[in-house]
Amino acid sequence: MSTNPLGSSAILQQMAEALPTHTQSDQTSYLSSSHEALALFTHACMTSLGFRLIGFDEDKLEEAKCHELAPRLPPNWNASFNTYAFVYAHQQSALRFVIRTDRMGGKAEIRGLGINDERIARVEVVIKDFVSNASLPIRKSLNADGEEDRSNLPQTLQNVFISEGRIEDLANLIKINVVQKLLPSLHKEGYEESPDDRAAREDADEAGRRPPRQPVMPDPLPQPAQPYPYNDPLNPLPRNPVPSGDFPPPGFEDPYDINRPARSPLYPGRSPFGNIGADDLHPPGLGPHDPLRPNLGIGGGLPRPGGGQGMHPTFDDPLFRGPGGDNGDIDPQVPPGARYDPIGPGGLPRLGGRRPGGGGSGFGGFGGFGGDII
């Protein structure tokens, strides 16, 4: 049965083999901080899956030096503070991969990038959930001859982590969120793809088939200046105004000529009802046609055809005339056939549609019925 390359024992062994060799005079520790242990753990996961270290800077590779020291790391691998970078190659891919571990407060972010692929895979972890600071730092141990003793180093590294289960949990996070995004079709003995791995490979294949997005180029010519609001003389004039609401009403016919202009031959610009109330906008005695004091003050004047347009209409006002003029018989106040009791001056009960005293009816001008019957 093949061994899982991301099992706890395999990763701890890779970590022990990656730590640099210390001479007798070297008093530095193997690991001094929790984020340093996390960076070494990430490197162990990558090398356990067949990734080959070729440098620590994508712009300055040291493949020959790394190959000579492998599986050991150079003594200055942790020279930077809180940021650790590794550059890898893999025989199953033509890309080079950059893995960076950054510490941000109590968290650490592990990021991976395939050079020329420009897709960043990342995972955030809380350091204290996996690493125990009580077991740090790890210093070298010497045997009876005074030489470096690395035989118990895997067990010492295991004590750095909370538990063996947390080691496998952390390795699984790196596998799903970083490795499977960088190299989803990885083949390694003992390595099995999870459903998340297959989904990542499908996403990668789809992203590879998608054509690159073209940048939006700005228009070299400025837009022509336009007045605001812009009125286009070629646009047709709006039709009858539509009242506001949830939706416009359908185009019904206009049987009562509400939307048609006035048809009075004497006053084509006025409505059939004489624009009642227009003169009430003027103070008493100051309007141009005051019906109460037509010859007094600056508002007086000679009577005009059609009467006034205020709250005191005269008998020649269009209100008391039909649409056809002074000799018309139809009263616009009463629809034909309706009973009407007048409330204005000089009116008597009559049949709807005829004026008082008008002919054409067998009942005379009074409609033939009592005045209070509707």
JSON list of C-alpha atoms in Angstrom, two decimals, residues 105-312:
[
{"chain": "A", "resi": 105, "resn": "GLY", "atom": "CA", "xyz": [-0.87, 39.72, 12.84]},
{"chain": "A", "resi": 106, "resn": "GLY", "atom": "CA", "xyz": [-2.03, 36.40, 14.21]},
{"chain": "A", "resi": 107, "resn": "LYS", "atom": "CA", "xyz": [-2.77, 35.05, 10.74]},
{"chain": "A", "resi": 108, "resn": "ALA", "atom": "CA", "xyz": [-0.66, 33.79, 7.88]},
{"chain": "A", "resi": 109, "resn": "GLU", "atom": "CA", "xyz": [-1.49, 33.81, 4.19]},
{"chain": "A", "resi": 110, "resn": "ILE", "atom": "CA", "xyz": [-0.06, 31.15, 1.91]},
{"chain": "A", "resi": 111, "resn": "ARG", "atom": "CA", "xyz": [-0.16, 32.23, -1.75]},
{"chain": "A", "resi": 112, "resn": "GLY", "atom": "CA", "xyz": [0.77, 30.36, -4.89]},
{"chain": "A", "resi": 113, "resn": "LEU", "atom": "CA", "xyz": [1.24, 31.58, -8.45]},
{"chain": "A", "resi": 114, "resn": "GLY", "atom": "CA", "xyz": [2.10, 29.88, -11.70]},
{"chain": "A", "resi": 115, "resn": "ILE", "atom": "CA", "xyz": [4.42, 32.24, -13.56]},
{"chain": "A", "resi": 116, "resn": "ASN", "atom": "CA", "xyz": [2.83, 33.33, -16.87]},
{"chain": "A", "resi": 117, "resn": "ASP", "atom": "CA", "xyz": [-0.49, 31.94, -15.64]},
{"chain": "A", "resi": 118, "resn": "GLU", "atom": "CA", "xyz": [-1.29, 35.01, -13.51]},
{"chain": "A", "resi": 119, "resn": "ARG", "atom": "CA", "xyz": [-3.80, 33.19, -11.31]},
{"chain": "A", "resi": 120, "resn": "ILE", "atom": "CA", "xyz": [-3.13, 33.48, -7.59]},
{"chain": "A", "resi": 121, "resn": "ALA", "atom": "CA", "xyz": [-4.25, 30.72, -5.24]},
{"chain": "A", "resi": 122, "resn": "ARG", "atom": "CA", "xyz": [-4.33, 31.56, -1.55]},
{"chain": "A", "resi": 123, "resn": "VAL", "atom": "CA", "xyz": [-5.38, 30.28, 1.84]},
{"chain": "A", "resi": 124, "resn": "GLU", "atom": "CA", "xyz": [-5.48, 32.03, 5.20]},
{"chain": "A", "resi": 125, "resn": "VAL", "atom": "CA", "xyz": [-4.79, 30.21, 8.46]},
{"chain": "A", "resi": 126, "resn": "VAL", "atom": "CA", "xyz": [-4.77, 31.23, 12.11]},
{"chain": "A", "resi": 127, "resn": "ILE", "atom": "CA", "xyz": [-1.28, 30.31, 13.28]},
{"chain": "A", "resi": 128, "resn": "LYS", "atom": "CA", "xyz": [-2.22, 29.45, 16.86]},
{"chain": "A", "resi": 129, "resn": "ASP", "atom": "CA", "xyz": [-4.77, 26.90, 15.61]},
{"chain": "A", "resi": 130, "resn": "PHE", "atom": "CA", "xyz": [-1.94, 24.74, 14.24]},
{"chain": "A", "resi": 131, "resn": "VAL", "atom": "CA", "xyz": [1.37, 25.76, 15.83]},
{"chain": "A", "resi": 132, "resn": "SER", "atom": "CA", "xyz": [2.27, 25.72, 19.54]},
{"chain": "A", "resi": 133, "resn": "ASN", "atom": "CA", "xyz": [4.69, 28.45, 20.53]},
{"chain": "A", "resi": 134, "resn": "ALA", "atom": "CA", "xyz": [5.54, 26.58, 23.73]},
{"chain": "A", "resi": 135, "resn": "SER", "atom": "CA", "xyz": [7.75, 24.17, 21.75]},
{"chain": "A", "resi": 136, "resn": "LEU", "atom": "CA", "xyz": [9.77, 26.92, 20.09]},
{"chain": "A", "resi": 137, "resn": "PRO", "atom": "CA", "xyz": [12.57, 27.60, 19.43]},
{"chain": "A", "resi": 138, "resn": "ILE", "atom": "CA", "xyz": [14.09, 24.29, 18.28]},
{"chain": "A", "resi": 139, "resn": "ARG", "atom": "CA", "xyz": [17.81, 24.13, 18.83]},
{"chain": "A", "resi": 140, "resn": "LYS", "atom": "CA", "xyz": [20.26, 21.59, 17.56]},
{"chain": "A", "resi": 141, "resn": "SER", "atom": "CA", "xyz": [21.19, 18.59, 19.67]},
{"chain": "A", "resi": 142, "resn": "LEU", "atom": "CA", "xyz": [24.66, 17.00, 19.88]},
{"chain": "A", "resi": 143, "resn": "ASN", "atom": "CA", "xyz": [25.67, 13.40, 20.32]},
{"chain": "A", "resi": 144, "resn": "ALA", "atom": "CA", "xyz": [28.45, 12.06, 22.53]},
{"chain": "A", "resi": 145, "resn": "ASP", "atom": "CA", "xyz": [31.05, 12.99, 19.95]},
{"chain": "A", "resi": 146, "resn": "GLY", "atom": "CA", "xyz": [29.87, 16.60, 19.87]},
{"chain": "A", "resi": 147, "resn": "GLU", "atom": "CA", "xyz": [28.39, 16.27, 16.41]},
{"chain": "A", "resi": 148, "resn": "GLU", "atom": "CA", "xyz": [24.93, 17.24, 15.28]},
{"chain": "A", "resi": 149, "resn": "ASP", "atom": "CA", "xyz": [22.28, 14.69, 16.14]},
{"chain": "A", "resi": 150, "resn": "ARG", "atom": "CA", "xyz": [19.20, 14.77, 13.86]},
{"chain": "A", "resi": 151, "resn": "SER", "atom": "CA", "xyz": [17.78, 11.36, 14.70]},
{"chain": "A", "resi": 152, "resn": "ASN", "atom": "CA", "xyz": [15.02, 12.68, 16.95]},
{"chain": "A", "resi": 153, "resn": "LEU", "atom": "CA", "xyz": [14.25, 15.74, 14.82]},
{"chain": "A", "resi": 154, "resn": "PRO", "atom": "CA", "xyz": [10.90, 14.49, 13.30]},
{"chain": "A", "resi": 155, "resn": "GLN", "atom": "CA", "xyz": [9.49, 13.89, 16.79]},
{"chain": "A", "resi": 156, "resn": "THR", "atom": "CA", "xyz": [10.71, 17.29, 17.93]},
{"chain": "A", "resi": 157, "resn": "LEU", "atom": "CA", "xyz": [9.02, 18.92, 14.97]},
{"chain": "A", "resi": 158, "resn": "GLN", "atom": "CA", "xyz": [5.78, 17.08, 15.72]},
{"chain": "A", "resi": 159, "resn": "ASN", "atom": "CA", "xyz": [5.70, 18.72, 19.15]},
{"chain": "A", "resi": 160, "resn": "VAL", "atom": "CA", "xyz": [5.68, 22.10, 17.42]},
{"chain": "A", "resi": 161, "resn": "PHE", "atom": "CA", "xyz": [2.15, 21.44, 16.17]},
{"chain": "A", "resi": 162, "resn": "ILE", "atom": "CA", "xyz": [-1.02, 21.17, 18.25]},
{"chain": "A", "resi": 163, "resn": "SER", "atom": "CA", "xyz": [-1.66, 17.56, 17.29]},
{"chain": "A", "resi": 164, "resn": "GLU", "atom": "CA", "xyz": [-1.09, 15.05, 14.54]},
{"chain": "A", "resi": 165, "resn": "GLY", "atom": "CA", "xyz": [-4.61, 15.63, 13.27]},
{"chain": "A", "resi": 166, "resn": "ARG", "atom": "CA", "xyz": [-3.95, 19.36, 12.91]},
{"chain": "A", "resi": 167, "resn": "ILE", "atom": "CA", "xyz": [-0.90, 18.52, 10.78]},
{"chain": "A", "resi": 168, "resn": "GLU", "atom": "CA", "xyz": [-3.08, 16.65, 8.31]},
{"chain": "A", "resi": 169, "resn": "ASP", "atom": "CA", "xyz": [-5.73, 19.38, 8.41]},
{"chain": "A", "resi": 170, "resn": "LEU", "atom": "CA", "xyz": [-3.15, 22.02, 7.50]},
{"chain": "A", "resi": 171, "resn": "ALA", "atom": "CA", "xyz": [-1.73, 19.85, 4.73]},
{"chain": "A", "resi": 172, "resn": "ASN", "atom": "CA", "xyz": [-5.24, 19.34, 3.33]},
{"chain": "A", "resi": 173, "resn": "LEU", "atom": "CA", "xyz": [-5.86, 23.10, 3.31]},
{"chain": "A", "resi": 174, "resn": "ILE", "atom": "CA", "xyz": [-2.67, 23.69, 1.33]},
{"chain": "A", "resi": 175, "resn": "LYS", "atom": "CA", "xyz": [-3.55, 20.86, -1.04]},
{"chain": "A", "resi": 176, "resn": "ILE", "atom": "CA", "xyz": [-7.09, 22.04, -1.80]},
{"chain": "A", "resi": 177, "resn": "ASN", "atom": "CA", "xyz": [-6.53, 25.81, -1.92]},
{"chain": "A", "resi": 178, "resn": "VAL", "atom": "CA", "xyz": [-3.02, 26.03, -3.39]},
{"chain": "A", "resi": 179, "resn": "VAL", "atom": "CA", "xyz": [-1.69, 22.84, -4.98]},
{"chain": "A", "resi": 180, "resn": "GLN", "atom": "CA", "xyz": [-4.88, 21.85, -6.78]},
{"chain": "A", "resi": 181, "resn": "LYS", "atom": "CA", "xyz": [-5.22, 25.34, -8.23]},
{"chain": "A", "resi": 182, "resn": "LEU", "atom": "CA", "xyz": [-1.62, 25.44, -9.48]},
{"chain": "A", "resi": 183, "resn": "LEU", "atom": "CA", "xyz": [-1.37, 21.87, -10.79]},
{"chain": "A", "resi": 184, "resn": "PRO", "atom": "CA", "xyz": [-4.84, 20.27, -10.78]},
{"chain": "A", "resi": 185, "resn": "SER", "atom": "CA", "xyz": [-3.82, 17.24, -12.89]},
{"chain": "A", "resi": 186, "resn": "LEU", "atom": "CA", "xyz": [-0.99, 16.19, -10.56]},
{"chain": "A", "resi": 187, "resn": "HIS", "atom": "CA", "xyz": [-0.10, 12.49, -10.58]},
{"chain": "A", "resi": 188, "resn": "LYS", "atom": "CA", "xyz": [1.77, 11.18, -7.55]},
{"chain": "A", "resi": 189, "resn": "GLU", "atom": "CA", "xyz": [1.84, 7.75, -5.99]},
{"chain": "A", "resi": 190, "resn": "GLY", "atom": "CA", "xyz": [-0.44, 7.75, -2.97]},
{"chain": "A", "resi": 191, "resn": "TYR", "atom": "CA", "xyz": [-1.94, 11.10, -3.94]},
{"chain": "A", "resi": 192, "resn": "GLU", "atom": "CA", "xyz": [-5.69, 11.02, -4.57]},
{"chain": "A", "resi": 193, "resn": "GLU", "atom": "CA", "xyz": [-7.81, 13.76, -5.99]},
{"chain": "A", "resi": 194, "resn": "SER", "atom": "CA", "xyz": [-10.82, 14.90, -4.01]},
{"chain": "A", "resi": 195, "resn": "PRO", "atom": "CA", "xyz": [-14.02, 16.36, -5.55]},
{"chain": "A", "resi": 196, "resn": "ASP", "atom": "CA", "xyz": [-12.52, 19.78, -4.88]},
{"chain": "A", "resi": 197, "resn": "ASP", "atom": "CA", "xyz": [-9.49, 18.78, -6.97]},
{"chain": "A", "resi": 198, "resn": "ARG", "atom": "CA", "xyz": [-11.67, 17.82, -9.93]},
{"chain": "A", "resi": 199, "resn": "ALA", "atom": "CA", "xyz": [-13.65, 21.06, -9.66]},
{"chain": "A", "resi": 200, "resn": "ALA", "atom": "CA", "xyz": [-10.42, 23.03, -9.61]},
{"chain": "A", "resi": 201, "resn": "ARG", "atom": "CA", "xyz": [-9.17, 21.22, -12.73]},
{"chain": "A", "resi": 202, "resn": "GLU", "atom": "CA", "xyz": [-12.40, 21.98, -14.56]},
{"chain": "A", "resi": 203, "resn": "ASP", "atom": "CA", "xyz": [-12.14, 25.65, -13.57]},
{"chain": "A", "resi": 204, "resn": "ALA", "atom": "CA", "xyz": [-8.56, 25.75, -14.78]},
{"chain": "A", "resi": 205, "resn": "ASP", "atom": "CA", "xyz": [-9.46, 24.15, -18.10]},
{"chain": "A", "resi": 206, "resn": "GLU", "atom": "CA", "xyz": [-12.33, 26.58, -18.60]},
{"chain": "A", "resi": 207, "resn": "ALA", "atom": "CA", "xyz": [-10.10, 29.53, -17.77]},
{"chain": "A", "resi": 208, "resn": "GLY", "atom": "CA", "xyz": [-7.52, 28.25, -20.27]},
{"chain": "A", "resi": 209, "resn": "ARG", "atom": "CA", "xyz": [-10.12, 28.05, -23.04]},
{"chain": "A", "resi": 210, "resn": "ARG", "atom": "CA", "xyz": [-11.48, 31.51, -22.32]},
{"chain": "A", "resi": 211, "resn": "PRO", "atom": "CA", "xyz": [-9.93, 34.13, -24.63]},
{"chain": "A", "resi": 212, "resn": "PRO", "atom": "CA", "xyz": [-8.09, 36.97, -22.92]},
{"chain": "A", "resi": 213, "resn": "ARG", "atom": "CA", "xyz": [-10.09, 40.08, -22.27]},
{"chain": "A", "resi": 214, "resn": "GLN", "atom": "CA", "xyz": [-9.32, 42.99, -24.53]},
{"chain": "A", "resi": 215, "resn": "PRO", "atom": "CA", "xyz": [-8.61, 46.24, -22.72]},
{"chain": "A", "resi": 216, "resn": "VAL", "atom": "CA", "xyz": [-11.09, 49.04, -23.26]},
{"chain": "A", "resi": 217, "resn": "MET", "atom": "CA", "xyz": [-9.45, 51.78, -25.30]},
{"chain": "A", "resi": 218, "resn": "PRO", "atom": "CA", "xyz": [-10.59, 55.35, -24.68]},
{"chain": "A", "resi": 219, "resn": "ASP", "atom": "CA", "xyz": [-12.15, 57.27, -27.55]},
{"chain": "A", "resi": 220, "resn": "PRO", "atom": "CA", "xyz": [-9.44, 59.58, -28.97]},
{"chain": "A", "resi": 221, "resn": "LEU", "atom": "CA", "xyz": [-12.04, 62.11, -30.16]},
{"chain": "A", "resi": 222, "resn": "PRO", "atom": "CA", "xyz": [-14.05, 64.09, -27.62]},
{"chain": "A", "resi": 223, "resn": "GLN", "atom": "CA", "xyz": [-17.82, 63.92, -27.68]},
{"chain": "A", "resi": 224, "resn": "PRO", "atom": "CA", "xyz": [-19.53, 66.89, -29.39]},
{"chain": "A", "resi": 225, "resn": "ALA", "atom": "CA", "xyz": [-20.98, 69.50, -27.06]},
{"chain": "A", "resi": 226, "resn": "GLN", "atom": "CA", "xyz": [-24.75, 69.39, -26.67]},
{"chain": "A", "resi": 227, "resn": "PRO", "atom": "CA", "xyz": [-27.10, 71.80, -24.92]},
{"chain": "A", "resi": 228, "resn": "TYR", "atom": "CA", "xyz": [-28.88, 70.57, -21.84]},
{"chain": "A", "resi": 229, "resn": "PRO", "atom": "CA", "xyz": [-31.62, 69.59, -22.04]},
{"chain": "A", "resi": 230, "resn": "TYR", "atom": "CA", "xyz": [-31.12, 68.45, -25.60]},
{"chain": "A", "resi": 231, "resn": "ASN", "atom": "CA", "xyz": [-34.12, 69.09, -27.86]},
{"chain": "A", "resi": 232, "resn": "ASP", "atom": "CA", "xyz": [-34.07, 67.30, -31.17]},
{"chain": "A", "resi": 233, "resn": "PRO", "atom": "CA", "xyz": [-36.08, 69.27, -33.74]},
{"chain": "A", "resi": 234, "resn": "LEU", "atom": "CA", "xyz": [-36.69, 66.09, -35.74]},
{"chain": "A", "resi": 235, "resn": "ASN", "atom": "CA", "xyz": [-38.48, 64.35, -32.87]},
{"chain": "A", "resi": 236, "resn": "PRO", "atom": "CA", "xyz": [-42.27, 64.37, -33.28]},
{"chain": "A", "resi": 237, "resn": "LEU", "atom": "CA", "xyz": [-44.28, 66.48, -30.89]},
{"chain": "A", "resi": 238, "resn": "PRO", "atom": "CA", "xyz": [-45.80, 64.59, -27.98]},
{"chain": "A", "resi": 239, "resn": "ARG", "atom": "CA", "xyz": [-49.41, 63.58, -28.32]},
{"chain": "A", "resi": 240, "resn": "ASN", "atom": "CA", "xyz": [-52.07, 64.06, -25.70]},
{"chain": "A", "resi": 241, "resn": "PRO", "atom": "CA", "xyz": [-50.51, 64.07, -22.22]},
{"chain": "A", "resi": 242, "resn": "VAL", "atom": "CA", "xyz": [-50.78, 60.77, -20.38]},
{"chain": "A", "resi": 243, "resn": "PRO", "atom": "CA", "xyz": [-51.67, 60.91, -16.69]},
{"chain": "A", "resi": 244, "resn": "SER", "atom": "CA", "xyz": [-49.13, 59.45, -14.31]},
{"chain": "A", "resi": 245, "resn": "GLY", "atom": "CA", "xyz": [-49.79, 55.96, -13.03]},
{"chain": "A", "resi": 246, "resn": "ASP", "atom": "CA", "xyz": [-48.57, 52.41, -13.11]},
{"chain": "A", "resi": 247, "resn": "PHE", "atom": "CA", "xyz": [-49.16, 52.15, -16.86]},
{"chain": "A", "resi": 248, "resn": "PRO", "atom": "CA", "xyz": [-50.59, 54.48, -19.53]},
{"chain": "A", "resi": 249, "resn": "PRO", "atom": "CA", "xyz": [-54.25, 53.98, -20.43]},
{"chain": "A", "resi": 250, "resn": "PRO", "atom": "CA", "xyz": [-55.17, 52.66, -23.88]},
{"chain": "A", "resi": 251, "resn": "GLY", "atom": "CA", "xyz": [-56.01, 55.08, -26.64]},
{"chain": "A", "resi": 252, "resn": "PHE", "atom": "CA", "xyz": [-59.79, 55.31, -26.22]},
{"chain": "A", "resi": 253, "resn": "GLU", "atom": "CA", "xyz": [-61.91, 57.52, -28.40]},
{"chain": "A", "resi": 254, "resn": "ASP", "atom": "CA", "xyz": [-62.99, 60.97, -27.22]},
{"chain": "A", "resi": 255, "resn": "PRO", "atom": "CA", "xyz": [-66.82, 60.93, -27.47]},
{"chain": "A", "resi": 256, "resn": "TYR", "atom": "CA", "xyz": [-67.23, 64.11, -25.38]},
{"chain": "A", "resi": 257, "resn": "ASP", "atom": "CA", "xyz": [-64.55, 66.12, -27.18]},
{"chain": "A", "resi": 258, "resn": "ILE", "atom": "CA", "xyz": [-62.54, 66.55, -23.98]},
{"chain": "A", "resi": 259, "resn": "ASN", "atom": "CA", "xyz": [-59.19, 66.52, -25.73]},
{"chain": "A", "resi": 260, "resn": "ARG", "atom": "CA", "xyz": [-60.34, 68.57, -28.74]},
{"chain": "A", "resi": 261, "resn": "PRO", "atom": "CA", "xyz": [-59.93, 72.35, -28.99]},
{"chain": "A", "resi": 262, "resn": "ALA", "atom": "CA", "xyz": [-62.89, 74.71, -28.58]},
{"chain": "A", "resi": 263, "resn": "ARG", "atom": "CA", "xyz": [-65.19, 74.94, -31.63]},
{"chain": "A", "resi": 264, "resn": "SER", "atom": "CA", "xyz": [-66.72, 78.35, -30.88]},
{"chain": "A", "resi": 265, "resn": "PRO", "atom": "CA", "xyz": [-66.49, 80.49, -34.04]},
{"chain": "A", "resi": 266, "resn": "LEU", "atom": "CA", "xyz": [-66.34, 83.71, -31.99]},
{"chain": "A", "resi": 267, "resn": "TYR", "atom": "CA", "xyz": [-63.71, 82.62, -29.48]},
{"chain": "A", "resi": 268, "resn": "PRO", "atom": "CA", "xyz": [-61.56, 79.86, -30.98]},
{"chain": "A", "resi": 269, "resn": "GLY", "atom": "CA", "xyz": [-58.93, 80.12, -28.25]},
{"chain": "A", "resi": 270, "resn": "ARG", "atom": "CA", "xyz": [-61.33, 79.63, -25.34]},
{"chain": "A", "resi": 271, "resn": "SER", "atom": "CA", "xyz": [-62.93, 76.53, -23.92]},
{"chain": "A", "resi": 272, "resn": "PRO", "atom": "CA", "xyz": [-66.69, 75.95, -24.33]},
{"chain": "A", "resi": 273, "resn": "PHE", "atom": "CA", "xyz": [-67.14, 76.97, -20.69]},
{"chain": "A", "resi": 274, "resn": "GLY", "atom": "CA", "xyz": [-65.49, 80.37, -21.01]},
{"chain": "A", "resi": 275, "resn": "ASN", "atom": "CA", "xyz": [-62.44, 79.74, -18.80]},
{"chain": "A", "resi": 276, "resn": "ILE", "atom": "CA", "xyz": [-64.46, 80.34, -15.68]},
{"chain": "A", "resi": 277, "resn": "GLY", "atom": "CA", "xyz": [-62.42, 81.88, -12.86]},
{"chain": "A", "resi": 278, "resn": "ALA", "atom": "CA", "xyz": [-59.79, 83.62, -14.99]},
{"chain": "A", "resi": 279, "resn": "ASP", "atom": "CA", "xyz": [-60.85, 87.11, -13.83]},
{"chain": "A", "resi": 280, "resn": "ASP", "atom": "CA", "xyz": [-60.83, 86.05, -10.18]},
{"chain": "A", "resi": 281, "resn": "LEU", "atom": "CA", "xyz": [-57.04, 86.23, -10.26]},
{"chain": "A", "resi": 282, "resn": "HIS", "atom": "CA", "xyz": [-57.33, 90.06, -10.20]},
{"chain": "A", "resi": 283, "resn": "PRO", "atom": "CA", "xyz": [-58.23, 92.03, -7.04]},
{"chain": "A", "resi": 284, "resn": "PRO", "atom": "CA", "xyz": [-61.72, 93.66, -7.06]},
{"chain": "A", "resi": 285, "resn": "GLY", "atom": "CA", "xyz": [-61.72, 96.88, -9.04]},
{"chain": "A", "resi": 286, "resn": "LEU", "atom": "CA", "xyz": [-58.27, 96.26, -10.53]},
{"chain": "A", "resi": 287, "resn": "GLY", "atom": "CA", "xyz": [-58.99, 93.64, -13.16]},
{"chain": "A", "resi": 288, "resn": "PRO", "atom": "CA", "xyz": [-59.42, 94.54, -16.81]},
{"chain": "A", "resi": 289, "resn": "HIS", "atom": "CA", "xyz": [-63.04, 93.32, -16.84]},
{"chain": "A", "resi": 290, "resn": "ASP", "atom": "CA", "xyz": [-64.58, 93.66, -13.41]},
{"chain": "A", "resi": 291, "resn": "PRO", "atom": "CA", "xyz": [-68.24, 92.47, -13.59]},
{"chain": "A", "resi": 292, "resn": "LEU", "atom": "CA", "xyz": [-69.33, 94.23, -10.37]},
{"chain": "A", "resi": 293, "resn": "ARG", "atom": "CA", "xyz": [-67.85, 97.68, -11.08]},
{"chain": "A", "resi": 294, "resn": "PRO", "atom": "CA", "xyz": [-67.32, 97.86, -14.81]},
{"chain": "A", "resi": 295, "resn": "ASN", "atom": "CA", "xyz": [-67.03, 101.69, -14.87]},
{"chain": "A", "resi": 296, "resn": "LEU", "atom": "CA", "xyz": [-65.17, 102.34, -11.59]},
{"chain": "A", "resi": 297, "resn": "GLY", "atom": "CA", "xyz": [-61.46, 102.50, -10.82]},
{"chain": "A", "resi": 298, "resn": "ILE", "atom": "CA", "xyz": [-58.65, 101.44, -13.04]},
{"chain": "A", "resi": 299, "resn": "GLY", "atom": "CA", "xyz": [-60.16, 97.99, -13.49]},
{"chain": "A", "resi": 300, "resn": "GLY", "atom": "CA", "xyz": [-63.36, 99.12, -15.18]},
{"chain": "A", "resi": 301, "resn": "GLY", "atom": "CA", "xyz": [-64.11, 98.92, -18.85]},
{"chain": "A", "resi": 302, "resn": "LEU", "atom": "CA", "xyz": [-66.74, 98.49, -21.45]},
{"chain": "A", "resi": 303, "resn": "PRO", "atom": "CA", "xyz": [-68.67, 95.22, -21.52]},
{"chain": "A", "resi": 304, "resn": "ARG", "atom": "CA", "xyz": [-67.14, 92.69, -23.88]},
{"chain": "A", "resi": 305, "resn": "PRO", "atom": "CA", "xyz": [-68.83, 89.92, -25.87]},
{"chain": "A", "resi": 306, "resn": "GLY", "atom": "CA", "xyz": [-69.08, 86.70, -23.97]},
{"chain": "A", "resi": 307, "resn": "GLY", "atom": "CA", "xyz": [-69.15, 88.31, -20.52]},
{"chain": "A", "resi": 308, "resn": "GLY", "atom": "CA", "xyz": [-66.59, 87.99, -17.80]},
{"chain": "A", "resi": 309, "resn": "GLN", "atom": "CA", "xyz": [-64.53, 85.02, -16.73]},
{"chain": "A", "resi": 310, "resn": "GLY", "atom": "CA", "xyz": [-64.91, 85.32, -12.98]},
{"chain": "A", "resi": 311, "resn": "MET", "atom": "CA", "xyz": [-67.21, 83.98, -10.29]},
{"chain": "A", "resi": 312, "resn": "HIS", "atom": "CA", "xyz": [-70.02, 86.35, -11.40]}
]
